[in-house]
GROMACS .gro file of C-alpha atoms in nm:
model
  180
    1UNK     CA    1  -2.499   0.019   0.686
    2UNK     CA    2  -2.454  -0.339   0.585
    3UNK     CA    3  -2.123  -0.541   0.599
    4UNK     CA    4  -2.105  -0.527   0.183
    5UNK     CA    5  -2.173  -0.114   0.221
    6UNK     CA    6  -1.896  -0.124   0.477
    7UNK     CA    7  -1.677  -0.286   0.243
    8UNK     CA    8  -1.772  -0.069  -0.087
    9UNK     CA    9  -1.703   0.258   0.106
   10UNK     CA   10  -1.365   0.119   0.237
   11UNK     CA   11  -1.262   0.016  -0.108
   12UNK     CA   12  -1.381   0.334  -0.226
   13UNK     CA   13  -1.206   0.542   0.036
   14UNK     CA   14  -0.869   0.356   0.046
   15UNK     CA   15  -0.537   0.405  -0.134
   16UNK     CA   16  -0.414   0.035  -0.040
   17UNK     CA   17  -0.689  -0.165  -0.258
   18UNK     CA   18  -0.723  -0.522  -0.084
   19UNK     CA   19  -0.626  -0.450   0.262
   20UNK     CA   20  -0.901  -0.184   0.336
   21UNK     CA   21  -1.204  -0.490   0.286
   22UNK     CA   22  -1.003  -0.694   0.515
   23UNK     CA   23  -1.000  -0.416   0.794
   24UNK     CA   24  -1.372  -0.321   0.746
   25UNK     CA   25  -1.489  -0.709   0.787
   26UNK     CA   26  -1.206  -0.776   1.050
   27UNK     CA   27  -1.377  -0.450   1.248
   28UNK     CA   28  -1.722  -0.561   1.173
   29UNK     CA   29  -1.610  -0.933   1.294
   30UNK     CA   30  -1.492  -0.806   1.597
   31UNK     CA   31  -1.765  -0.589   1.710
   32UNK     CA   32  -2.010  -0.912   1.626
   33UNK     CA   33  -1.811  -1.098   1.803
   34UNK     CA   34  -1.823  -0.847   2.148
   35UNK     CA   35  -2.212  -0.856   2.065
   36UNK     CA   36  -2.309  -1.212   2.054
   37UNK     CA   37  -2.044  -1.236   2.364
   38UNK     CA   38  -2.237  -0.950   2.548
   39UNK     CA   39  -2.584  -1.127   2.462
   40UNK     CA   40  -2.442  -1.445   2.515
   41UNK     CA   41  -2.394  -1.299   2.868
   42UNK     CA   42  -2.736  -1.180   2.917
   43UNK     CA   43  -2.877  -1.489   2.826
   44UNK     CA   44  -2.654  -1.688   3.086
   45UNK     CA   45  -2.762  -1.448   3.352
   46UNK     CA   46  -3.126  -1.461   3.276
   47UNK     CA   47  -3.145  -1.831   3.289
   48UNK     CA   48  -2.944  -1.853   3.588
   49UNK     CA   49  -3.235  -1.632   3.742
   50UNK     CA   50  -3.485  -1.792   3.576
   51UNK     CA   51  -3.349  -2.157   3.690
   52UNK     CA   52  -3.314  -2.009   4.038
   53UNK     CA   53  -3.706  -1.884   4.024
   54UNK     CA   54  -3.799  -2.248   3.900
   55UNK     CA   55  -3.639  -2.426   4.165
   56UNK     CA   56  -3.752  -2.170   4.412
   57UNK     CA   57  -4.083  -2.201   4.324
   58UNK     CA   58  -4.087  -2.550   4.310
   59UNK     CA   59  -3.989  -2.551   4.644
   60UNK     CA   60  -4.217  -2.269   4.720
   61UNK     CA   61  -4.469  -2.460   4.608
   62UNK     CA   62  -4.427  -2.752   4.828
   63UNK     CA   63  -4.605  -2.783   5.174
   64UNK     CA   64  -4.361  -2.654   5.468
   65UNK     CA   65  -4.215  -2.946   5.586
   66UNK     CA   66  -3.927  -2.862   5.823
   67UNK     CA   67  -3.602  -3.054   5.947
   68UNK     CA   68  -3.626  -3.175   6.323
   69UNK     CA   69  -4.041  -3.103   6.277
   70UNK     CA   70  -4.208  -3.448   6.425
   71UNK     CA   71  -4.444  -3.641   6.206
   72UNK     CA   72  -4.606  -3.898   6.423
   73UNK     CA   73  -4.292  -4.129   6.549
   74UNK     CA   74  -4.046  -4.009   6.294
   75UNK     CA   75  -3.831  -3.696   6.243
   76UNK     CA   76  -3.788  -3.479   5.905
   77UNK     CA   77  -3.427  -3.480   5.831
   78UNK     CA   78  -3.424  -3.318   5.523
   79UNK     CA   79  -3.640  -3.225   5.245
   80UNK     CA   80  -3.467  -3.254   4.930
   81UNK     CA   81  -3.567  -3.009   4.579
   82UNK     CA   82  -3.727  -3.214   4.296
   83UNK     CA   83  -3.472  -3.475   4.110
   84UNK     CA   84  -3.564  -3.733   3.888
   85UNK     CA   85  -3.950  -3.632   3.898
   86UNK     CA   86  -3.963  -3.706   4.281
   87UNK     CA   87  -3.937  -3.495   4.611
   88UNK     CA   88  -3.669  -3.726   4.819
   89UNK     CA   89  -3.778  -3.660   5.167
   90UNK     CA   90  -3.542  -3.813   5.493
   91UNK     CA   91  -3.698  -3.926   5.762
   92UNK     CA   92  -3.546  -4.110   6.130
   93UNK     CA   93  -3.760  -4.332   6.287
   94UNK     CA   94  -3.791  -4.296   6.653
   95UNK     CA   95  -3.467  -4.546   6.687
   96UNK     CA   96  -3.237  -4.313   6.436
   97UNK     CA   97  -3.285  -4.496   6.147
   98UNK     CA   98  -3.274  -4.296   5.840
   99UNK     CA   99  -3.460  -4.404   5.554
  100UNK     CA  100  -3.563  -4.200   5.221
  101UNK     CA  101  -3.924  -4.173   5.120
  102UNK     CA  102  -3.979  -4.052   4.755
  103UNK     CA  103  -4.310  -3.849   4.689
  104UNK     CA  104  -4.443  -3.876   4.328
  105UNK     CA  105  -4.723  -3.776   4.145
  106UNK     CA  106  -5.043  -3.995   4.169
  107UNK     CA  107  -5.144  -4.191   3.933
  108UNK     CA  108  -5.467  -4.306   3.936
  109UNK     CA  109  -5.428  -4.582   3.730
  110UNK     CA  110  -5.154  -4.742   3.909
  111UNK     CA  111  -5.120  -4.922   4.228
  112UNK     CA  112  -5.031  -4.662   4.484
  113UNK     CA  113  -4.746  -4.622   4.718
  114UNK     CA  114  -4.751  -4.690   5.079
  115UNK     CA  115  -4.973  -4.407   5.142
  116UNK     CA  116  -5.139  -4.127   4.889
  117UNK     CA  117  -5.274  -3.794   4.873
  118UNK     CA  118  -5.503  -3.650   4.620
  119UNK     CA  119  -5.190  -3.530   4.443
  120UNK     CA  120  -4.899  -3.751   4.560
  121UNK     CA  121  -4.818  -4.101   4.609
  122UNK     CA  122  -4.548  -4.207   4.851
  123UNK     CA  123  -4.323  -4.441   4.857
  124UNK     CA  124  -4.069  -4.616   5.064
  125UNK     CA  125  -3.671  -4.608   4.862
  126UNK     CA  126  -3.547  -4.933   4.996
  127UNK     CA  127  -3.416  -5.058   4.659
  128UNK     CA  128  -3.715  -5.322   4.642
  129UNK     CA  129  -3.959  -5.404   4.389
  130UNK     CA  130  -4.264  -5.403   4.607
  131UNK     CA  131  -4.232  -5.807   4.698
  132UNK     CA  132  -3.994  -5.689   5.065
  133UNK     CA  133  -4.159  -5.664   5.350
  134UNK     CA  134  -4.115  -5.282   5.462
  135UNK     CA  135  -4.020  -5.211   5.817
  136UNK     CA  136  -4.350  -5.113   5.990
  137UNK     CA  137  -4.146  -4.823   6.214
  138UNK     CA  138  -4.081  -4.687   5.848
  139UNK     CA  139  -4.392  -4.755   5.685
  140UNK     CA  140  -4.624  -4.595   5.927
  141UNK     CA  141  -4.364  -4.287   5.945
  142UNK     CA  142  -4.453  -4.277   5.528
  143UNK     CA  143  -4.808  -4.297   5.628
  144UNK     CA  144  -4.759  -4.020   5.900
  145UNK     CA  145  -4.588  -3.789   5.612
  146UNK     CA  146  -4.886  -3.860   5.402
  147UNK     CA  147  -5.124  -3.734   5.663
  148UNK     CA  148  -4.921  -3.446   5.747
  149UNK     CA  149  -4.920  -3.356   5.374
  150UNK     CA  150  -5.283  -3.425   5.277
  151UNK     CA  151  -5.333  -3.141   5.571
  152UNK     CA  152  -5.089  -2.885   5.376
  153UNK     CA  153  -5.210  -2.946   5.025
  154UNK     CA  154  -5.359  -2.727   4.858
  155UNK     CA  155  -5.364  -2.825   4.502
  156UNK     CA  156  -5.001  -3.022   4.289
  157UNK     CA  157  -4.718  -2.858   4.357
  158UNK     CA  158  -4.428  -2.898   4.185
  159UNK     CA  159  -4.411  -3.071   3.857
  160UNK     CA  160  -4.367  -3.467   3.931
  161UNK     CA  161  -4.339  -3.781   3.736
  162UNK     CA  162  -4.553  -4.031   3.844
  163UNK     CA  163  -4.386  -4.383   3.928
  164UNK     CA  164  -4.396  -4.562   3.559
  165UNK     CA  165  -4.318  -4.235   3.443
  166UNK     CA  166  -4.028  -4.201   3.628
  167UNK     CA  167  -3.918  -4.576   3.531
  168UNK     CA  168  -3.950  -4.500   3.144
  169UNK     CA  169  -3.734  -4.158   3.219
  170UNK     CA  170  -3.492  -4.263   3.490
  171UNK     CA  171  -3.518  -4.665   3.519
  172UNK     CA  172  -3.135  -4.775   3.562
  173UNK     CA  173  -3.081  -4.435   3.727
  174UNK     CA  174  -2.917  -4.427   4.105
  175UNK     CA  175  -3.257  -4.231   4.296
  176UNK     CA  176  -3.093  -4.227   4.666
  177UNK     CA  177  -3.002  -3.940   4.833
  178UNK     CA  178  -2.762  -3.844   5.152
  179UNK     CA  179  -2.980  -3.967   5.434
  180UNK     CA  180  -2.736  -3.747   5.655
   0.00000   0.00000   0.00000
């Protein structure tokens, strides 16, 4: 029964006139109201699931890498999940130094990072432009990673921007994470 059909039969079955109308689309208001409340609901639920299964199997999807593991002469920290197009991954040098490396996708018509894998290009997140020189503890711990990834891969992982695209998206954006 539609909301006019409601509204006929009400007038038709009251003795008050107007107020019968205003009950039947007051009652008819409500019970929308609980519905689209009750889907509204649902659909927070399901995309809280379904957000959890993305980033899940994002990081599913990502070669084991885990804290305290050894990679040549530096330490994994932490592994961060995907932000701004980019895994941020933490890594101590042999001295304690924490530094940040950012893994991208490649691009394979762009310079690479410091080291690259058929997928991924990594690079060093020092806040430079490319023109520093990078500390060779860190840079051969970012080629170490690189190795120790191009061993795990087994085809792209998680959806990544590639560097330009991550400029264009992201470019005055703070990148860095905890390094703690």
């Amino acid at each position: 029964m539609s909301v006019d059909d409601r509204t006929t039969a009400a007038q038709g079955n009251s003795s008050e006139g107007a107020a019968a109308p205003a009950a039947a689309v007051t009652w008819w208001g409500r019970r929308r109201v609980l519905g689209v409340l009750a889907a509204g609901t649902a659909v927070l639920a399901a995309g809280s699931v379904m957000l959890t299964t993305r980033r899940s199997s994002a990081r599913g999807s990502w070669p084991a890498l885990d804290p305290g593991e050894r990679i040549g002469a530096v330490t994994v920290i932490a592994v961060h999940p995907p932000q701004f197009g980019a895994v941020p991954i933490v890594l101590a040098t042999a001295e304690g130094t924490r530094f940040q490396v950012d893994v991208l996708a490649r691009d394979p018509d762009a310079p690479g990072g410091i080291a690259d894998t058929a997928h991924y290009s990594l690079f060093l997140a020092n806040h430079g432009d490319g023109s520093t020189s990078t500390d060779e503890a860190q840079g051969l711990g970012v080629m170490a990673l690189a190795e120790r990834l191009r061993a795990l891969e087994q085809g792209p992982g998680p959806q990544l921007l590639t560097l330009r695209e991550r400029g264009e998206s992201h470019g005055g954006a703070a990148l860095g994470v905890p390094l703690s």
